[in-house]
Amino acid sequence: IVSLATGVLSIGTILGCLALPPIAERIGRKRTLAAYFVGMMVTIPLAFAWAFYLENGVVPFVIVLFVMGFAGGNFTVFSLWLPEQYDTRVRATAFAFSTSVGRFLGAGVNFALGAFVLRMGTLGVPVAWTGAAFAVGLLIIPFALETRGQRLPE
C-alpha cells in the first residue's frame, strides 16, 4: 500500500510539473505559484490530519496524495521564474542560491518534525502542520516580481 501511495504521489507530481509551464504562461508566475501553494496548504492537512486517521481511509488517502503530488509540482515554477528575475551577470549564482538556501531551513524542519512526531506519538498531525508553510508562502507571493511576457534581463 505504501508503494502504491508513493507511486500515485509521484505520478501526480510529474503531471503537476508538466502542467505548470503552460499554466504559468497563461495566468502568470505569481498566480500559478499561489494556486499550487493553496493546493499544498489544503491537501497536506486533508491527507494527514483526516484521511490518514480514517479506519478504512486508504482510498481517500491515496486520492488526496495524487492531488497533493500535482500541487507538489510547484517547485517547477522556479526553473522558469528565477532566471527571469536576474541579469545574465548573476543569473546562475542567483538561481543556485535561491534554490539551495531553503534546503538549510528544510533540514532543520526535518529534525523539528521528527521531535514533534516523537512527542505526539503519531505521524499524521505533525505532518499536517507542514501545510502551514504554504500559508506563509502565500503571504510572500504578492511581493514577488511578475515576469510573464517580459524579456530576460540583459
PDB file of C-alpha atoms in Angstrom:
ATOM      1  CA  ILE A   1       0.000   0.000   0.000  1.00  0.00           C
ATOM      2  CA  VAL A   2       2.865   2.368   0.800  1.00  0.00           C
ATOM      3  CA  SER A   3       4.455   1.664  -2.590  1.00  0.00           C
ATOM      4  CA  LEU A   4       1.134   2.306  -4.334  1.00  0.00           C
ATOM      5  CA  ALA A   5       0.645   5.556  -2.440  1.00  0.00           C
ATOM      6  CA  THR A   6       4.195   6.680  -3.242  1.00  0.00           C
ATOM      7  CA  GLY A   7       3.685   5.843  -6.914  1.00  0.00           C
ATOM      8  CA  VAL A   8       0.410   7.781  -7.046  1.00  0.00           C
ATOM      9  CA  LEU A   9       2.064  10.770  -5.324  1.00  0.00           C
ATOM     10  CA  SER A  10       4.944  10.623  -7.811  1.00  0.00           C
ATOM     11  CA  ILE A  11       2.635  10.416 -10.846  1.00  0.00           C
ATOM     12  CA  GLY A  12       0.713  13.423  -9.524  1.00  0.00           C
ATOM     13  CA  THR A  13       3.975  15.336  -9.090  1.00  0.00           C
ATOM     14  CA  ILE A  14       5.138  14.546 -12.623  1.00  0.00           C
ATOM     15  CA  LEU A  15       1.798  15.689 -14.038  1.00  0.00           C
ATOM     16  CA  GLY A  16       1.914  18.837 -11.874  1.00  0.00           C
ATOM     17  CA  CYS A  17       5.395  19.625 -13.174  1.00  0.00           C
ATOM     18  CA  LEU A  18       4.324  19.132 -16.792  1.00  0.00           C
ATOM     19  CA  ALA A  19       1.178  21.230 -16.374  1.00  0.00           C
ATOM     20  CA  LEU A  20       2.867  24.141 -14.621  1.00  0.00           C
ATOM     21  CA  PRO A  21       4.695  25.862 -17.535  1.00  0.00           C
ATOM     22  CA  PRO A  22       1.587  26.276 -19.718  1.00  0.00           C
ATOM     23  CA  ILE A  23      -0.425  27.441 -16.704  1.00  0.00           C
ATOM     24  CA  ALA A  24       2.294  29.950 -15.759  1.00  0.00           C
ATOM     25  CA  GLU A  25       2.359  31.279 -19.316  1.00  0.00           C
ATOM     26  CA  ARG A  26      -1.399  31.688 -19.305  1.00  0.00           C
ATOM     27  CA  ILE A  27      -2.076  33.209 -15.860  1.00  0.00           C
ATOM     28  CA  GLY A  28       1.371  34.351 -14.703  1.00  0.00           C
ATOM     29  CA  ARG A  29       4.022  33.033 -12.357  1.00  0.00           C
ATOM     30  CA  LYS A  30       2.630  34.559  -9.154  1.00  0.00           C
ATOM     31  CA  ARG A  31      -0.917  33.292  -9.635  1.00  0.00           C
ATOM     32  CA  THR A  32       0.325  29.862 -10.691  1.00  0.00           C
ATOM     33  CA  LEU A  33       2.558  29.537  -7.644  1.00  0.00           C
ATOM     34  CA  ALA A  34      -0.275  30.768  -5.417  1.00  0.00           C
ATOM     35  CA  ALA A  35      -2.652  28.143  -6.862  1.00  0.00           C
ATOM     36  CA  TYR A  36      -0.118  25.366  -6.324  1.00  0.00           C
ATOM     37  CA  PHE A  37       0.591  26.623  -2.781  1.00  0.00           C
ATOM     38  CA  VAL A  38      -3.141  26.584  -1.993  1.00  0.00           C
ATOM     39  CA  GLY A  39      -3.203  23.002  -3.256  1.00  0.00           C
ATOM     40  CA  MET A  40      -0.415  22.042  -0.864  1.00  0.00           C
ATOM     41  CA  MET A  41      -1.854  24.035   2.019  1.00  0.00           C
ATOM     42  CA  VAL A  42      -5.177  22.195   1.675  1.00  0.00           C
ATOM     43  CA  THR A  43      -4.080  18.674   0.722  1.00  0.00           C
ATOM     44  CA  ILE A  44      -1.348  18.149   3.311  1.00  0.00           C
ATOM     45  CA  PRO A  45      -3.729  18.553   6.280  1.00  0.00           C
ATOM     46  CA  LEU A  46      -6.508  16.781   4.379  1.00  0.00           C
ATOM     47  CA  ALA A  47      -4.278  13.774   3.807  1.00  0.00           C
ATOM     48  CA  PHE A  48      -2.521  13.614   7.152  1.00  0.00           C
ATOM     49  CA  ALA A  49      -4.992  15.106   9.649  1.00  0.00           C
ATOM     50  CA  TRP A  50      -8.080  13.487   8.114  1.00  0.00           C
ATOM     51  CA  ALA A  51      -7.605  10.594   5.642  1.00  0.00           C
ATOM     52  CA  PHE A  52      -4.575   9.199   7.481  1.00  0.00           C
ATOM     53  CA  TYR A  53      -6.741   8.577  10.553  1.00  0.00           C
ATOM     54  CA  LEU A  54      -9.787   7.075   8.822  1.00  0.00           C
ATOM     55  CA  GLU A  55     -10.351   3.438   9.716  1.00  0.00           C
ATOM     56  CA  ASN A  56     -10.649   2.421   6.061  1.00  0.00           C
ATOM     57  CA  GLY A  57      -9.012   5.533   4.648  1.00  0.00           C
ATOM     58  CA  VAL A  58      -6.589   4.059   2.129  1.00  0.00           C
ATOM     59  CA  VAL A  59      -8.610   5.103  -0.921  1.00  0.00           C
ATOM     60  CA  PRO A  60      -9.291   8.693   0.260  1.00  0.00           C
ATOM     61  CA  PHE A  61      -5.670   9.000   1.388  1.00  0.00           C
ATOM     62  CA  VAL A  62      -4.320   7.861  -1.993  1.00  0.00           C
ATOM     63  CA  ILE A  63      -6.704  10.161  -3.885  1.00  0.00           C
ATOM     64  CA  VAL A  64      -5.611  13.147  -1.810  1.00  0.00           C
ATOM     65  CA  LEU A  65      -1.972  12.110  -2.318  1.00  0.00           C
ATOM     66  CA  PHE A  66      -2.443  12.353  -6.087  1.00  0.00           C
ATOM     67  CA  VAL A  67      -3.740  15.923  -5.798  1.00  0.00           C
ATOM     68  CA  MET A  68      -1.003  16.724  -3.287  1.00  0.00           C
ATOM     69  CA  GLY A  69       1.564  15.375  -5.726  1.00  0.00           C
ATOM     70  CA  PHE A  70       0.154  17.567  -8.503  1.00  0.00           C
ATOM     71  CA  ALA A  71       0.393  20.646  -6.265  1.00  0.00           C
ATOM     72  CA  GLY A  72       3.854  19.479  -5.198  1.00  0.00           C
ATOM     73  CA  GLY A  73       4.998  20.250  -8.723  1.00  0.00           C
ATOM     74  CA  ASN A  74       5.163  23.862  -7.527  1.00  0.00           C
ATOM     75  CA  PHE A  75       8.957  23.756  -7.479  1.00  0.00           C
ATOM     76  CA  THR A  76       8.907  23.734 -11.292  1.00  0.00           C
ATOM     77  CA  VAL A  77       7.930  27.402 -11.345  1.00  0.00           C
ATOM     78  CA  PHE A  78      11.345  28.349 -10.010  1.00  0.00           C
ATOM     79  CA  SER A  79      13.058  26.917 -13.094  1.00  0.00           C
ATOM     80  CA  LEU A  80      11.000  29.338 -15.177  1.00  0.00           C
ATOM     81  CA  TRP A  81      10.701  32.291 -12.893  1.00  0.00           C
ATOM     82  CA  LEU A  82      14.068  32.740 -11.176  1.00  0.00           C
ATOM     83  CA  PRO A  83      16.153  33.132 -14.356  1.00  0.00           C
ATOM     84  CA  GLU A  84      13.672  35.791 -15.495  1.00  0.00           C
ATOM     85  CA  GLN A  85      14.406  37.909 -12.435  1.00  0.00           C
ATOM     86  CA  TYR A  86      18.201  38.249 -12.677  1.00  0.00           C
ATOM     87  CA  ASP A  87      20.504  39.668 -15.303  1.00  0.00           C
ATOM     88  CA  THR A  88      22.972  37.468 -17.145  1.00  0.00           C
ATOM     89  CA  ARG A  89      25.908  38.529 -14.951  1.00  0.00           C
ATOM     90  CA  VAL A  90      24.439  36.951 -11.793  1.00  0.00           C
ATOM     91  CA  ARG A  91      21.724  34.632 -13.152  1.00  0.00           C
ATOM     92  CA  ALA A  92      23.442  31.313 -12.391  1.00  0.00           C
ATOM     93  CA  THR A  93      24.584  32.380  -8.929  1.00  0.00           C
ATOM     94  CA  ALA A  94      21.187  33.831  -8.027  1.00  0.00           C
ATOM     95  CA  PHE A  95      19.396  30.703  -9.265  1.00  0.00           C
ATOM     96  CA  ALA A  96      21.732  28.399  -7.345  1.00  0.00           C
ATOM     97  CA  PHE A  97      21.436  30.433  -4.149  1.00  0.00           C
ATOM     98  CA  SER A  98      17.654  30.789  -4.384  1.00  0.00           C
ATOM     99  CA  THR A  99      17.070  27.092  -4.974  1.00  0.00           C
ATOM    100  CA  SER A 100      19.544  25.938  -2.324  1.00  0.00           C
ATOM    101  CA  VAL A 101      19.144  28.258   0.663  1.00  0.00           C
ATOM    102  CA  GLY A 102      15.772  26.792   1.610  1.00  0.00           C
ATOM    103  CA  ARG A 103      17.340  23.361   1.959  1.00  0.00           C
ATOM    104  CA  PHE A 104      19.146  24.508   5.107  1.00  0.00           C
ATOM    105  CA  LEU A 105      15.851  25.558   6.652  1.00  0.00           C
ATOM    106  CA  GLY A 106      14.282  22.314   5.432  1.00  0.00           C
ATOM    107  CA  ALA A 107      16.962  20.262   7.170  1.00  0.00           C
ATOM    108  CA  GLY A 108      16.115  21.925  10.474  1.00  0.00           C
ATOM    109  CA  VAL A 109      12.410  21.401   9.875  1.00  0.00           C
ATOM    110  CA  ASN A 110      13.034  17.665   9.418  1.00  0.00           C
ATOM    111  CA  PHE A 111      14.589  17.447  12.879  1.00  0.00           C
ATOM    112  CA  ALA A 112      11.792  19.514  14.414  1.00  0.00           C
ATOM    113  CA  LEU A 113       9.172  17.375  12.677  1.00  0.00           C
ATOM    114  CA  GLY A 114      10.828  14.208  13.968  1.00  0.00           C
ATOM    115  CA  ALA A 115      10.770  15.597  17.517  1.00  0.00           C
ATOM    116  CA  PHE A 116       7.107  16.578  17.108  1.00  0.00           C
ATOM    117  CA  VAL A 117       6.229  13.048  15.899  1.00  0.00           C
ATOM    118  CA  LEU A 118       8.094  11.530  18.847  1.00  0.00           C
ATOM    119  CA  ARG A 119       6.406  13.842  21.360  1.00  0.00           C
ATOM    120  CA  MET A 120       2.879  13.333  19.958  1.00  0.00           C
ATOM    121  CA  GLY A 121       3.301   9.621  19.291  1.00  0.00           C
ATOM    122  CA  THR A 122       1.706   9.958  15.848  1.00  0.00           C
ATOM    123  CA  LEU A 123       2.770  10.888  12.344  1.00  0.00           C
ATOM    124  CA  GLY A 124      -0.367  12.442  10.865  1.00  0.00           C
ATOM    125  CA  VAL A 125      -0.926  15.627  12.856  1.00  0.00           C
ATOM    126  CA  PRO A 126       2.712  16.785  12.862  1.00  0.00           C
ATOM    127  CA  VAL A 127       2.990  16.237   9.114  1.00  0.00           C
ATOM    128  CA  ALA A 128      -0.351  18.010   8.598  1.00  0.00           C
ATOM    129  CA  TRP A 129       1.110  21.122  10.216  1.00  0.00           C
ATOM    130  CA  THR A 130       3.722  21.380   7.456  1.00  0.00           C
ATOM    131  CA  GLY A 131       0.921  22.722   5.247  1.00  0.00           C
ATOM    132  CA  ALA A 132       1.181  25.948   7.244  1.00  0.00           C
ATOM    133  CA  ALA A 133       4.453  26.753   5.476  1.00  0.00           C
ATOM    134  CA  PHE A 134       2.464  27.238   2.277  1.00  0.00           C
ATOM    135  CA  ALA A 135       0.180  29.711   4.043  1.00  0.00           C
ATOM    136  CA  VAL A 136       3.283  31.753   4.865  1.00  0.00           C
ATOM    137  CA  GLY A 137       4.374  31.435   1.237  1.00  0.00           C
ATOM    138  CA  LEU A 138       1.010  32.802   0.106  1.00  0.00           C
ATOM    139  CA  LEU A 139       1.635  35.906   2.209  1.00  0.00           C
ATOM    140  CA  ILE A 140       5.000  36.462   0.496  1.00  0.00           C
ATOM    141  CA  ILE A 141       3.926  35.915  -3.143  1.00  0.00           C
ATOM    142  CA  PRO A 142       2.267  39.353  -3.548  1.00  0.00           C
ATOM    143  CA  PHE A 143       5.663  40.979  -3.026  1.00  0.00           C
ATOM    144  CA  ALA A 144       7.296  38.966  -5.823  1.00  0.00           C
ATOM    145  CA  LEU A 145       8.031  40.300  -9.287  1.00  0.00           C
ATOM    146  CA  GLU A 146       5.731  39.059 -12.064  1.00  0.00           C
ATOM    147  CA  THR A 147       7.763  38.322 -15.201  1.00  0.00           C
ATOM    148  CA  ARG A 148       5.216  36.762 -17.569  1.00  0.00           C
ATOM    149  CA  GLY A 149       5.601  38.167 -21.070  1.00  0.00           C
ATOM    150  CA  GLN A 150       8.791  40.058 -20.250  1.00  0.00           C
ATOM    151  CA  ARG A 151      12.222  39.609 -21.790  1.00  0.00           C
ATOM    152  CA  LEU A 152      15.097  38.218 -19.738  1.00  0.00           C
ATOM    153  CA  PRO A 153      17.159  40.949 -18.074  1.00  0.00           C
ATOM    154  CA  GLU A 154      20.383  41.570 -20.009  1.00  0.00           C
TER     155      GLU A 154
END
